[in-house]
Amino acid sequence: MSSRRNFIKSAAALAGSTTLASLSACAGGGARNAGHVVIVGGGYGGATAAKYLRMWSQGSVAVTLVERNPVFISCPISNLVVGGVKQMGDITVGYEALRNRWGVRVVQDEVTHVDAARRQVHTAANGTLSYDRLVLSPGVDFIPDAVAGLDGQQERIPHAWKAGRQTVLLRQQLEAMKDGGVFAMHIPKAPYRCPPGPYERASVVADYLRRNKPKSKVLVFDANPEIQSKKALFTTAFAEYGALLEYHPNSELRSVDAASLSAELEFDRIRADVLNVIPPMRAGDIARNAGLPLLNERWVEIDWLSYEAKGVPGVHVLGDALFPGPAMPKSGHMANQHAKVAAAAILNLLAGEAPNPAPVVMNTCYSFVDAKRVIHIASVHQYDAEKKQPVPVAGAGGVSTAASELEGEYALSWARNIWADMLG
């Protein structure tokens, strides 16, 4: 028990920040790395890459980060805002340290076009940016037209799967719901951003309703055959809510009606007071518009040593937009780890050297099952030269034995530390 506790405490304290510290030694140092790297997307992947490119090159590489939003808002922990445990200010961090401490040029703008042949990025307000290397960290975008009636109904049927205004909207709808109302959510088929996230949301919402509107109901309809992460732990958590929470696997969503807040499922039709549909996902729009290679027409295929898009030299892709490696979740922590491998590889490539041939990344994911208690899962992934992709390291990582308030403290420490690692 003590070794497990020490592991998760260390993971929370470090948030992966030192897991790849040795990569800085693999990245060529000094002025010989001079060049200009443009990064599109200032989330867990993009912001981390910007910081580490400046830090590991000792400021010799110029970095421009293009991000449409003025501040970073974290998806991890945002379910606590939906559940009324945290406020938006608790999950919001500015880009000031990237500018002032690390010398990153942060541009609030929208990228309209990528010309990989000319190594140029076109923006809506700041013209054309030329680059030596380009990093795209676009996260996910949604496929709402995969569900009849859903497209254009985000105000009425919010997904809140990108933290920000939708998070606040879903919280407001939950607060306005009468006692005895129905909160219904639908989970798309995997892969999607944050495998345990929907089950965490169901738990946190059920906890809020149990304390404030105990006559209400949470209905969870999952297009997958079973819970996608921490199955045994979430099964236990769901059982603790009794009749308040119902979980229905193998429930594909056919259509929704925004006017009546009803949903047509493969074997059922339900009506809700709050309808939370998480649409199917794909790589962010800019990755698709840049003409990058997509597997299943959804996710970017990369070289796992350099994170370059297959067949598109000089364009590196991070985070949720990637086609995942085996047992490799789409998570904030994983995007942070991708960024460090890619930053080291870019510095080597700028110096005319090969990337590190054996990078290692880790992932730690915490999930709240109520306002205070948390469960976690952790994994380590080593690049396999034969398979040309990262694979899980047998015996590394671990999973909680039970939910606990102590892990709740670690989860909040993890969030603070990883935000500092990427933006501090």
mmCIF file of C-alpha atoms in Angstrom, residues 61-204:
data_model
loop_
_atom_site.group_PDB
_atom_site.id
_atom_site.type_symbol
_atom_site.label_atom_id
_atom_site.label_comp_id
_atom_site.label_asym_id
_atom_site.label_seq_id
_atom_site.Cartn_x
_atom_site.Cartn_y
_atom_site.Cartn_z
ATOM 1 C CA VAL A 61 15.233 28.835 -31.072
ATOM 2 C CA ALA A 62 12.529 31.411 -31.761
ATOM 3 C CA VAL A 63 9.042 30.144 -30.906
ATOM 4 C CA THR A 64 5.707 31.627 -31.956
ATOM 5 C CA LEU A 65 2.592 30.153 -30.358
ATOM 6 C CA VAL A 66 -0.698 30.856 -32.157
ATOM 7 C CA GLU A 67 -3.758 30.301 -29.966
ATOM 8 C CA ARG A 68 -7.289 31.539 -30.586
ATOM 9 C CA ASN A 69 -8.144 31.958 -26.887
ATOM 10 C CA PRO A 70 -6.649 34.598 -24.567
ATOM 11 C CA VAL A 71 -6.140 32.112 -21.699
ATOM 12 C CA PHE A 72 -5.781 28.376 -21.183
ATOM 13 C CA ILE A 73 -8.807 26.586 -19.692
ATOM 14 C CA SER A 74 -8.203 23.007 -18.561
ATOM 15 C CA CYS A 75 -10.476 20.148 -19.582
ATOM 16 C CA PRO A 76 -9.126 18.008 -16.714
ATOM 17 C CA ILE A 77 -10.880 19.215 -13.531
ATOM 18 C CA SER A 78 -13.640 20.900 -15.598
ATOM 19 C CA ASN A 79 -16.144 18.221 -14.550
ATOM 20 C CA LEU A 80 -15.836 19.638 -11.039
ATOM 21 C CA VAL A 81 -17.096 22.950 -12.415
ATOM 22 C CA VAL A 82 -20.091 21.143 -13.917
ATOM 23 C CA GLY A 83 -20.687 19.553 -10.507
ATOM 24 C CA GLY A 84 -20.398 22.876 -8.673
ATOM 25 C CA VAL A 85 -17.239 21.931 -6.752
ATOM 26 C CA LYS A 86 -14.908 24.332 -8.602
ATOM 27 C CA GLN A 87 -15.271 27.623 -10.474
ATOM 28 C CA MET A 88 -13.971 28.504 -13.930
ATOM 29 C CA GLY A 89 -11.221 30.617 -12.373
ATOM 30 C CA ASP A 90 -9.862 27.477 -10.722
ATOM 31 C CA ILE A 91 -9.108 25.864 -14.097
ATOM 32 C CA THR A 92 -7.924 28.974 -15.973
ATOM 33 C CA VAL A 93 -4.257 29.937 -16.454
ATOM 34 C CA GLY A 94 -2.783 32.792 -18.499
ATOM 35 C CA TYR A 95 0.083 32.738 -20.993
ATOM 36 C CA GLU A 96 2.086 35.499 -19.270
ATOM 37 C CA ALA A 97 4.920 33.236 -18.099
ATOM 38 C CA LEU A 98 5.433 31.840 -21.592
ATOM 39 C CA ARG A 99 5.853 35.397 -22.847
ATOM 40 C CA ASN A 100 7.751 37.004 -19.992
ATOM 41 C CA ARG A 101 9.825 34.172 -18.557
ATOM 42 C CA TRP A 102 10.485 32.017 -21.605
ATOM 43 C CA GLY A 103 10.353 34.538 -24.424
ATOM 44 C CA VAL A 104 7.658 32.804 -26.454
ATOM 45 C CA ARG A 105 5.824 35.070 -28.868
ATOM 46 C CA VAL A 106 2.166 34.343 -28.068
ATOM 47 C CA VAL A 107 -0.238 35.450 -30.803
ATOM 48 C CA GLN A 108 -3.989 35.367 -30.224
ATOM 49 C CA ASP A 109 -5.223 34.539 -33.693
ATOM 50 C CA GLU A 110 -6.816 31.909 -35.912
ATOM 51 C CA VAL A 111 -4.779 29.862 -38.384
ATOM 52 C CA THR A 112 -6.596 29.806 -41.707
ATOM 53 C CA HIS A 113 -4.212 27.773 -43.855
ATOM 54 C CA VAL A 114 -1.005 25.742 -43.661
ATOM 55 C CA ASP A 115 1.286 25.641 -46.692
ATOM 56 C CA ALA A 116 3.642 22.794 -45.829
ATOM 57 C CA ALA A 117 5.497 23.039 -49.148
ATOM 58 C CA ARG A 118 6.467 26.688 -48.506
ATOM 59 C CA ARG A 119 6.692 26.191 -44.742
ATOM 60 C CA GLN A 120 4.204 28.965 -44.084
ATOM 61 C CA VAL A 121 1.226 29.432 -41.781
ATOM 62 C CA HIS A 122 -1.481 31.913 -42.757
ATOM 63 C CA THR A 123 -3.449 33.609 -39.982
ATOM 64 C CA ALA A 124 -6.616 35.685 -39.912
ATOM 65 C CA ALA A 125 -5.111 38.814 -38.326
ATOM 66 C CA ASN A 126 -1.322 38.504 -38.315
ATOM 67 C CA GLY A 127 -0.603 37.613 -41.917
ATOM 68 C CA THR A 128 1.846 34.891 -42.892
ATOM 69 C CA LEU A 129 4.302 33.228 -40.508
ATOM 70 C CA SER A 130 7.279 31.368 -41.976
ATOM 71 C CA TYR A 131 8.730 28.461 -40.040
ATOM 72 C CA ASP A 132 11.576 25.966 -39.992
ATOM 73 C CA ARG A 133 9.415 23.509 -38.056
ATOM 74 C CA LEU A 134 5.672 23.552 -37.413
ATOM 75 C CA VAL A 135 3.913 21.968 -34.430
ATOM 76 C CA LEU A 136 0.171 21.397 -34.620
ATOM 77 C CA SER A 137 -1.586 20.658 -31.345
ATOM 78 C CA PRO A 138 -5.198 21.180 -32.426
ATOM 79 C CA GLY A 139 -6.979 18.858 -30.033
ATOM 80 C CA VAL A 140 -10.280 17.491 -31.267
ATOM 81 C CA ASP A 141 -13.228 18.740 -33.219
ATOM 82 C CA PHE A 142 -16.615 17.108 -33.347
ATOM 83 C CA ILE A 143 -18.771 15.282 -35.883
ATOM 84 C CA PRO A 144 -22.229 16.488 -34.789
ATOM 85 C CA ASP A 145 -23.893 15.500 -38.051
ATOM 86 C CA ALA A 146 -23.179 11.868 -37.142
ATOM 87 C CA VAL A 147 -26.246 12.223 -34.889
ATOM 88 C CA ALA A 148 -29.406 13.393 -36.651
ATOM 89 C CA GLY A 149 -30.709 16.637 -35.162
ATOM 90 C CA LEU A 150 -27.570 17.481 -33.173
ATOM 91 C CA ASP A 151 -25.744 19.832 -35.547
ATOM 92 C CA GLY A 152 -26.235 23.473 -34.548
ATOM 93 C CA GLN A 153 -27.817 22.636 -31.183
ATOM 94 C CA GLN A 154 -24.871 23.240 -28.844
ATOM 95 C CA GLU A 155 -26.752 25.840 -26.808
ATOM 96 C CA ARG A 156 -29.676 23.507 -26.153
ATOM 97 C CA ILE A 157 -27.678 20.255 -25.996
ATOM 98 C CA PRO A 158 -24.148 21.174 -24.828
ATOM 99 C CA HIS A 159 -21.296 18.687 -24.926
ATOM 100 C CA ALA A 160 -18.924 20.635 -22.622
ATOM 101 C CA TRP A 161 -16.074 18.500 -23.975
ATOM 102 C CA LYS A 162 -13.990 21.596 -24.632
ATOM 103 C CA ALA A 163 -13.645 23.501 -21.395
ATOM 104 C CA GLY A 164 -14.958 27.053 -21.477
ATOM 105 C CA ARG A 165 -18.343 28.541 -22.225
ATOM 106 C CA GLN A 166 -19.936 25.112 -22.715
ATOM 107 C CA THR A 167 -18.777 24.072 -19.250
ATOM 108 C CA VAL A 168 -20.584 27.045 -17.729
ATOM 109 C CA LEU A 169 -23.678 26.403 -19.844
ATOM 110 C CA LEU A 170 -23.972 22.768 -18.747
ATOM 111 C CA ARG A 171 -23.518 23.823 -15.117
ATOM 112 C CA GLN A 172 -26.266 26.419 -15.468
ATOM 113 C CA GLN A 173 -28.630 23.869 -16.983
ATOM 114 C CA LEU A 174 -27.928 21.469 -14.132
ATOM 115 C CA GLU A 175 -28.568 24.188 -11.548
ATOM 116 C CA ALA A 176 -31.861 25.132 -13.228
ATOM 117 C CA MET A 177 -33.088 21.524 -13.385
ATOM 118 C CA LYS A 178 -35.948 20.775 -10.993
ATOM 119 C CA ASP A 179 -35.636 18.225 -8.230
ATOM 120 C CA GLY A 180 -36.962 15.047 -9.777
ATOM 121 C CA GLY A 181 -35.564 15.928 -13.197
ATOM 122 C CA VAL A 182 -33.524 13.726 -15.522
ATOM 123 C CA PHE A 183 -29.913 14.374 -16.534
ATOM 124 C CA ALA A 184 -29.144 12.161 -19.533
ATOM 125 C CA MET A 185 -25.781 11.864 -21.235
ATOM 126 C CA HIS A 186 -24.486 9.919 -24.204
ATOM 127 C CA ILE A 187 -20.928 8.662 -24.681
ATOM 128 C CA PRO A 188 -19.609 8.121 -28.236
ATOM 129 C CA LYS A 189 -17.689 5.113 -29.430
ATOM 130 C CA ALA A 190 -13.994 5.122 -28.574
ATOM 131 C CA PRO A 191 -11.528 6.575 -29.324
ATOM 132 C CA TYR A 192 -12.493 9.942 -27.898
ATOM 133 C CA ARG A 193 -10.801 12.581 -25.750
ATOM 134 C CA CYS A 194 -10.276 11.396 -22.146
ATOM 135 C CA PRO A 195 -11.602 7.809 -21.906
ATOM 136 C CA PRO A 196 -12.682 8.031 -18.223
ATOM 137 C CA GLY A 197 -14.025 11.589 -18.511
ATOM 138 C CA PRO A 198 -17.692 10.770 -19.229
ATOM 139 C CA TYR A 199 -17.887 8.328 -16.321
ATOM 140 C CA GLU A 200 -16.302 10.909 -14.035
ATOM 141 C CA ARG A 201 -18.910 13.450 -15.172
ATOM 142 C CA ALA A 202 -21.751 11.030 -14.496
ATOM 143 C CA SER A 203 -20.382 10.400 -11.000
ATOM 144 C CA VAL A 204 -19.842 14.078 -10.152
#
